[in-house]
C-alpha cells in the first residue's frame, strides 16, 4: 500500500515547479519525488502533479510511461540494473544478468522475495547503455555505478545489500535506498555529493596523456565579437 501524498509532499512538489520559468519543466523531478514518497508512480501522484502544473493527467502519464526510470510497480530497496547493451553484453553483462536472475529467482524488472534474515529487498532489471563503457561490464544500484563487475562480484554485492551491509559505489558514495535516491533526483540533496571518488582511472587517461605531451585546447574565439553565419558565408565566397 503506497503512502498517501501529504501536505508536505504537495508543498515540495510546488517548490519544484516554482524552480522553472515554465512550471511544467519540473515534471521529471516531481515524478522522482512521487517515487521517493510512494515507491512508484501512482494514480494519486499523477493527479497531484497534473493539478499543480495545470495539465491533464494523461499528459503526466504519457511522460511517466515513456521513461523506464519511472515505475508503475514497486521495486526493491535496492534496484539493481545490469547493462546488456552491446559492449557490456560481450564483456560479460549477459552472463551477469543471467546469474543474478538465477540467484534471486526472479525475471526482468521483478522484486526478489525477502527471505528470513534479509533486512532489505532487491529488484533486478536489464537496462540499456549506462554511458560507462570504459568500465564494462557495468551494473547500477539505485543509479550509482558498480564498475568492472563479474557474475560472482555481482552476487556478492546483492548478498551484502540484502543483509543490510554498507556497500559503496565504485565512483560515488555509499549506496542509499531507492526512495532516498529518488529524493536526491528530485533535487533535494542528501549531503553526500562529495563522498567517494568521482572519476576513475579510465576516465582520466586522456587528460593524463594530454598533460604528459603538453597538449592544450585551442584558444576560444574573440569573446568580444563572433561573426554571424551570414558574415562567415560572405567571407568564404570572397
Coordinates of C-alpha atoms in Angstrom, one line a residue:
X1 CA 0.0 0.0 0.0
X2 CA 1.5 3.3 -1.1
X3 CA 1.9 6.0 1.5
X4 CA -0.6 8.9 0.8
X5 CA 0.7 12.1 -0.5
X6 CA 0.9 14.5 2.4
X7 CA 0.6 18.3 2.5
X8 CA 4.4 18.4 3.0
X9 CA 4.9 16.5 -0.2
X10 CA 2.4 18.7 -2.1
X11 CA 4.4 21.7 -0.9
X12 CA 7.6 20.2 -2.1
X13 CA 6.0 19.4 -5.5
X14 CA 5.0 23.1 -5.8
X15 CA 8.5 24.1 -4.7
X16 CA 10.0 22.0 -7.6
X17 CA 7.6 23.5 -10.1
X18 CA 8.5 27.0 -8.9
X19 CA 12.1 26.4 -9.8
X20 CA 11.4 26.7 -13.5
X21 CA 10.2 29.7 -15.7
X22 CA 7.8 27.2 -17.3
X23 CA 6.5 25.1 -14.4
X24 CA 5.8 22.0 -16.4
X25 CA 9.6 21.8 -17.0
X26 CA 9.7 20.5 -13.4
X27 CA 7.6 17.4 -14.2
X28 CA 10.6 14.9 -14.2
X29 CA 11.9 15.8 -10.8
X30 CA 8.3 16.0 -9.5
X31 CA 7.8 12.4 -10.6
X32 CA 11.0 11.4 -8.8
X33 CA 9.6 13.0 -5.6
X34 CA 6.4 11.0 -6.0
X35 CA 8.5 7.8 -6.2
X36 CA 10.5 8.8 -3.2
X37 CA 7.3 9.1 -1.2
X38 CA 5.2 6.3 -2.7
X39 CA 7.8 4.0 -4.0
X40 CA 6.3 4.1 -7.5
X41 CA 4.2 6.3 -9.8
X42 CA 0.6 6.1 -8.5
X43 CA -2.7 7.5 -9.9
X44 CA -2.7 9.8 -6.9
X45 CA 0.8 11.1 -7.7
X46 CA -0.1 11.6 -11.4
X47 CA -3.2 13.6 -10.4
X48 CA -1.2 15.7 -7.9
X49 CA 1.4 16.6 -10.5
X50 CA -1.3 17.4 -13.1
X51 CA -3.2 19.7 -10.7
X52 CA -0.1 21.7 -9.7
X53 CA 1.1 22.1 -13.3
X54 CA -2.4 22.7 -14.7
X55 CA -2.0 20.0 -17.3
X56 CA -4.0 16.8 -17.8
X57 CA -3.4 13.5 -16.0
X58 CA -2.9 12.0 -19.5
X59 CA 0.0 14.3 -20.2
X60 CA 1.7 13.4 -16.9
X61 CA 1.0 9.7 -17.5
X62 CA 2.5 10.0 -21.0
X63 CA 5.8 11.2 -19.5
X64 CA 5.7 8.6 -16.7
X65 CA 5.3 5.7 -19.1
X66 CA 7.9 7.0 -21.6
X67 CA 10.9 6.8 -19.3
X68 CA 11.9 3.4 -17.8
X69 CA 13.2 5.1 -14.6
X70 CA 9.6 5.7 -13.5
X71 CA 7.9 2.6 -12.2
X72 CA 4.2 1.8 -12.1
X73 CA 5.0 -1.1 -9.8
X74 CA 7.1 -1.3 -6.7
X75 CA 10.9 -2.0 -6.7
X76 CA 13.2 -3.2 -4.0
X77 CA 15.1 -1.1 -1.5
X78 CA 18.0 -1.6 -3.9
X79 CA 17.1 -1.6 -7.6
X80 CA 19.9 -3.4 -9.5
X81 CA 20.3 -2.6 -13.2
X82 CA 22.6 -4.7 -15.4
X83 CA 23.7 -3.1 -18.7
X84 CA 23.0 -5.6 -21.5
X85 CA 23.9 -3.2 -24.4
X86 CA 26.5 -4.3 -26.9
X87 CA 29.8 -3.7 -25.2
X88 CA 28.7 -4.6 -21.7
X89 CA 27.0 -7.7 -23.1
X90 CA 30.1 -9.0 -24.9
X91 CA 32.2 -8.2 -21.8
X92 CA 30.0 -10.3 -19.6
X93 CA 26.8 -8.3 -18.9
X94 CA 24.5 -11.0 -20.3
X95 CA 26.3 -13.6 -18.0
X96 CA 25.9 -11.3 -15.0
X97 CA 22.2 -10.7 -15.7
X98 CA 21.6 -14.5 -16.1
X99 CA 23.5 -15.3 -12.9
X100 CA 21.6 -12.7 -10.9
X101 CA 18.2 -13.9 -12.2
X102 CA 19.2 -17.4 -11.1
X103 CA 20.5 -16.3 -7.7
X104 CA 17.5 -14.1 -6.9
X105 CA 15.0 -16.4 -8.6
X106 CA 13.3 -13.6 -10.5
X107 CA 12.8 -12.3 -14.0
X108 CA 13.4 -8.9 -15.5
X109 CA 12.0 -5.9 -13.5
X110 CA 10.9 -8.1 -10.6
X111 CA 11.5 -7.9 -6.9
X112 CA 13.1 -10.9 -5.1
X113 CA 11.2 -12.4 -2.2
X114 CA 12.5 -11.2 1.1
X115 CA 13.9 -14.2 2.9
X116 CA 14.2 -14.8 6.6
X117 CA 17.2 -12.8 7.8
X118 CA 17.1 -10.3 5.0
X119 CA 16.8 -6.7 6.1
X120 CA 16.5 -5.2 2.6
X121 CA 14.8 -6.1 -0.6
X122 CA 16.4 -6.2 -4.1
X123 CA 14.9 -5.9 -7.6
X124 CA 16.6 -6.6 -10.9
X125 CA 16.3 -5.0 -14.4
X126 CA 18.3 -5.3 -17.6
X127 CA 19.0 -1.8 -18.9
X128 CA 20.4 -0.1 -21.9
X129 CA 23.7 1.8 -22.1
X130 CA 24.9 3.3 -18.8
X131 CA 27.3 5.6 -20.7
X132 CA 30.2 3.9 -18.8
X133 CA 31.6 1.7 -21.5
X134 CA 35.2 2.2 -20.3
X135 CA 34.2 0.2 -17.2
X136 CA 32.3 -2.6 -18.9
X137 CA 30.5 -4.7 -17.7
X138 CA 28.7 -2.2 -15.6
X139 CA 25.9 -2.7 -13.0
X140 CA 24.0 0.2 -11.4
X141 CA 22.3 0.2 -8.0
X142 CA 19.8 2.9 -7.5
X143 CA 21.6 4.7 -10.4
X144 CA 25.1 4.5 -8.8
X145 CA 27.9 2.8 -10.8
X146 CA 29.3 -0.6 -9.9
X147 CA 32.1 -0.9 -12.4
X148 CA 34.0 -3.9 -13.9
X149 CA 31.7 -6.5 -12.5
X150 CA 31.7 -10.3 -12.8
X151 CA 28.9 -12.7 -12.1
X152 CA 30.4 -13.6 -8.7
X153 CA 31.1 -10.0 -7.6
X154 CA 27.6 -9.1 -8.6
X155 CA 26.2 -11.9 -6.5
X156 CA 28.3 -11.0 -3.5
X157 CA 27.1 -7.4 -3.8
X158 CA 23.5 -8.4 -3.9
X159 CA 24.0 -10.6 -0.8
X160 CA 25.5 -7.7 1.1
X161 CA 22.7 -5.4 0.1
X162 CA 20.0 -7.9 1.2
X163 CA 21.8 -8.3 4.5
X164 CA 21.8 -4.6 5.1
X165 CA 25.6 -4.1 4.9
X166 CA 27.1 -0.8 3.7
X167 CA 28.1 -1.0 0.1
X168 CA 29.9 1.8 -1.7
X169 CA 29.6 2.5 -5.4
X170 CA 32.8 2.4 -7.5
X171 CA 32.7 6.1 -8.3
X172 CA 30.5 7.7 -5.7
X173 CA 29.0 7.5 -2.2
X174 CA 27.7 4.6 -0.1
X175 CA 24.6 3.2 -1.7
X176 CA 21.4 4.6 -0.3
X177 CA 17.9 3.2 -0.7
X178 CA 15.7 3.6 -3.8
X179 CA 13.5 6.1 -2.1
X180 CA 16.4 8.1 -0.8
X181 CA 18.0 8.2 -4.3
X182 CA 14.7 9.3 -5.8
X183 CA 14.5 12.2 -3.4
X184 CA 18.0 13.3 -4.5
X185 CA 16.9 13.1 -8.1
X186 CA 14.0 15.3 -7.2
X187 CA 16.5 18.0 -6.3
X188 CA 16.8 17.6 -2.5
X189 CA 20.5 16.8 -1.8
X190 CA 21.4 14.3 0.9
X191 CA 24.7 15.9 1.7
X192 CA 26.8 13.1 0.3
X193 CA 27.7 14.6 -3.1
X194 CA 31.4 14.7 -2.2
X195 CA 31.5 11.3 -0.7
X196 CA 33.7 8.8 -2.5
X197 CA 35.7 9.2 -5.8
X198 CA 34.1 11.0 -8.6
X199 CA 36.2 9.7 -11.5
X200 CA 38.0 6.5 -12.2
X201 CA 41.4 5.9 -13.9
X202 CA 39.9 5.0 -17.3
X203 CA 38.0 8.3 -17.4
X204 CA 41.2 10.3 -16.7
X205 CA 43.6 8.6 -19.2
X206 CA 43.0 11.2 -21.9
X207 CA 43.7 14.0 -19.5
X208 CA 46.9 12.3 -18.3
X209 CA 48.2 11.8 -21.8
X210 CA 47.4 15.4 -22.7
X211 CA 49.3 16.7 -19.7
X212 CA 52.3 14.5 -20.4
X213 CA 52.5 15.7 -24.0
X214 CA 51.8 19.3 -23.3
X215 CA 48.5 19.3 -25.3
X216 CA 46.1 22.2 -24.7
X217 CA 42.7 23.2 -26.0
X218 CA 42.7 25.7 -28.9
X219 CA 42.1 29.3 -27.9
X220 CA 38.5 30.4 -27.8
X221 CA 37.1 32.8 -30.5
X222 CA 37.3 36.5 -29.7
X223 CA 34.8 36.9 -26.9
X224 CA 34.1 40.4 -28.0
X225 CA 32.7 39.6 -31.4
X226 CA 31.7 36.3 -33.1
X227 CA 30.8 36.6 -36.7
X228 CA 27.3 35.8 -37.7
X229 CA 26.6 32.8 -40.0
X230 CA 25.8 35.2 -42.9
X231 CA 29.0 37.1 -42.5
X232 CA 31.1 33.9 -42.5
X233 CA 29.4 32.7 -45.7
X234 CA 30.1 36.1 -47.4
X235 CA 33.8 35.9 -46.3
X236 CA 34.1 32.4 -47.7
X237 CA 32.7 33.4 -51.0
X238 CA 35.1 36.3 -51.3

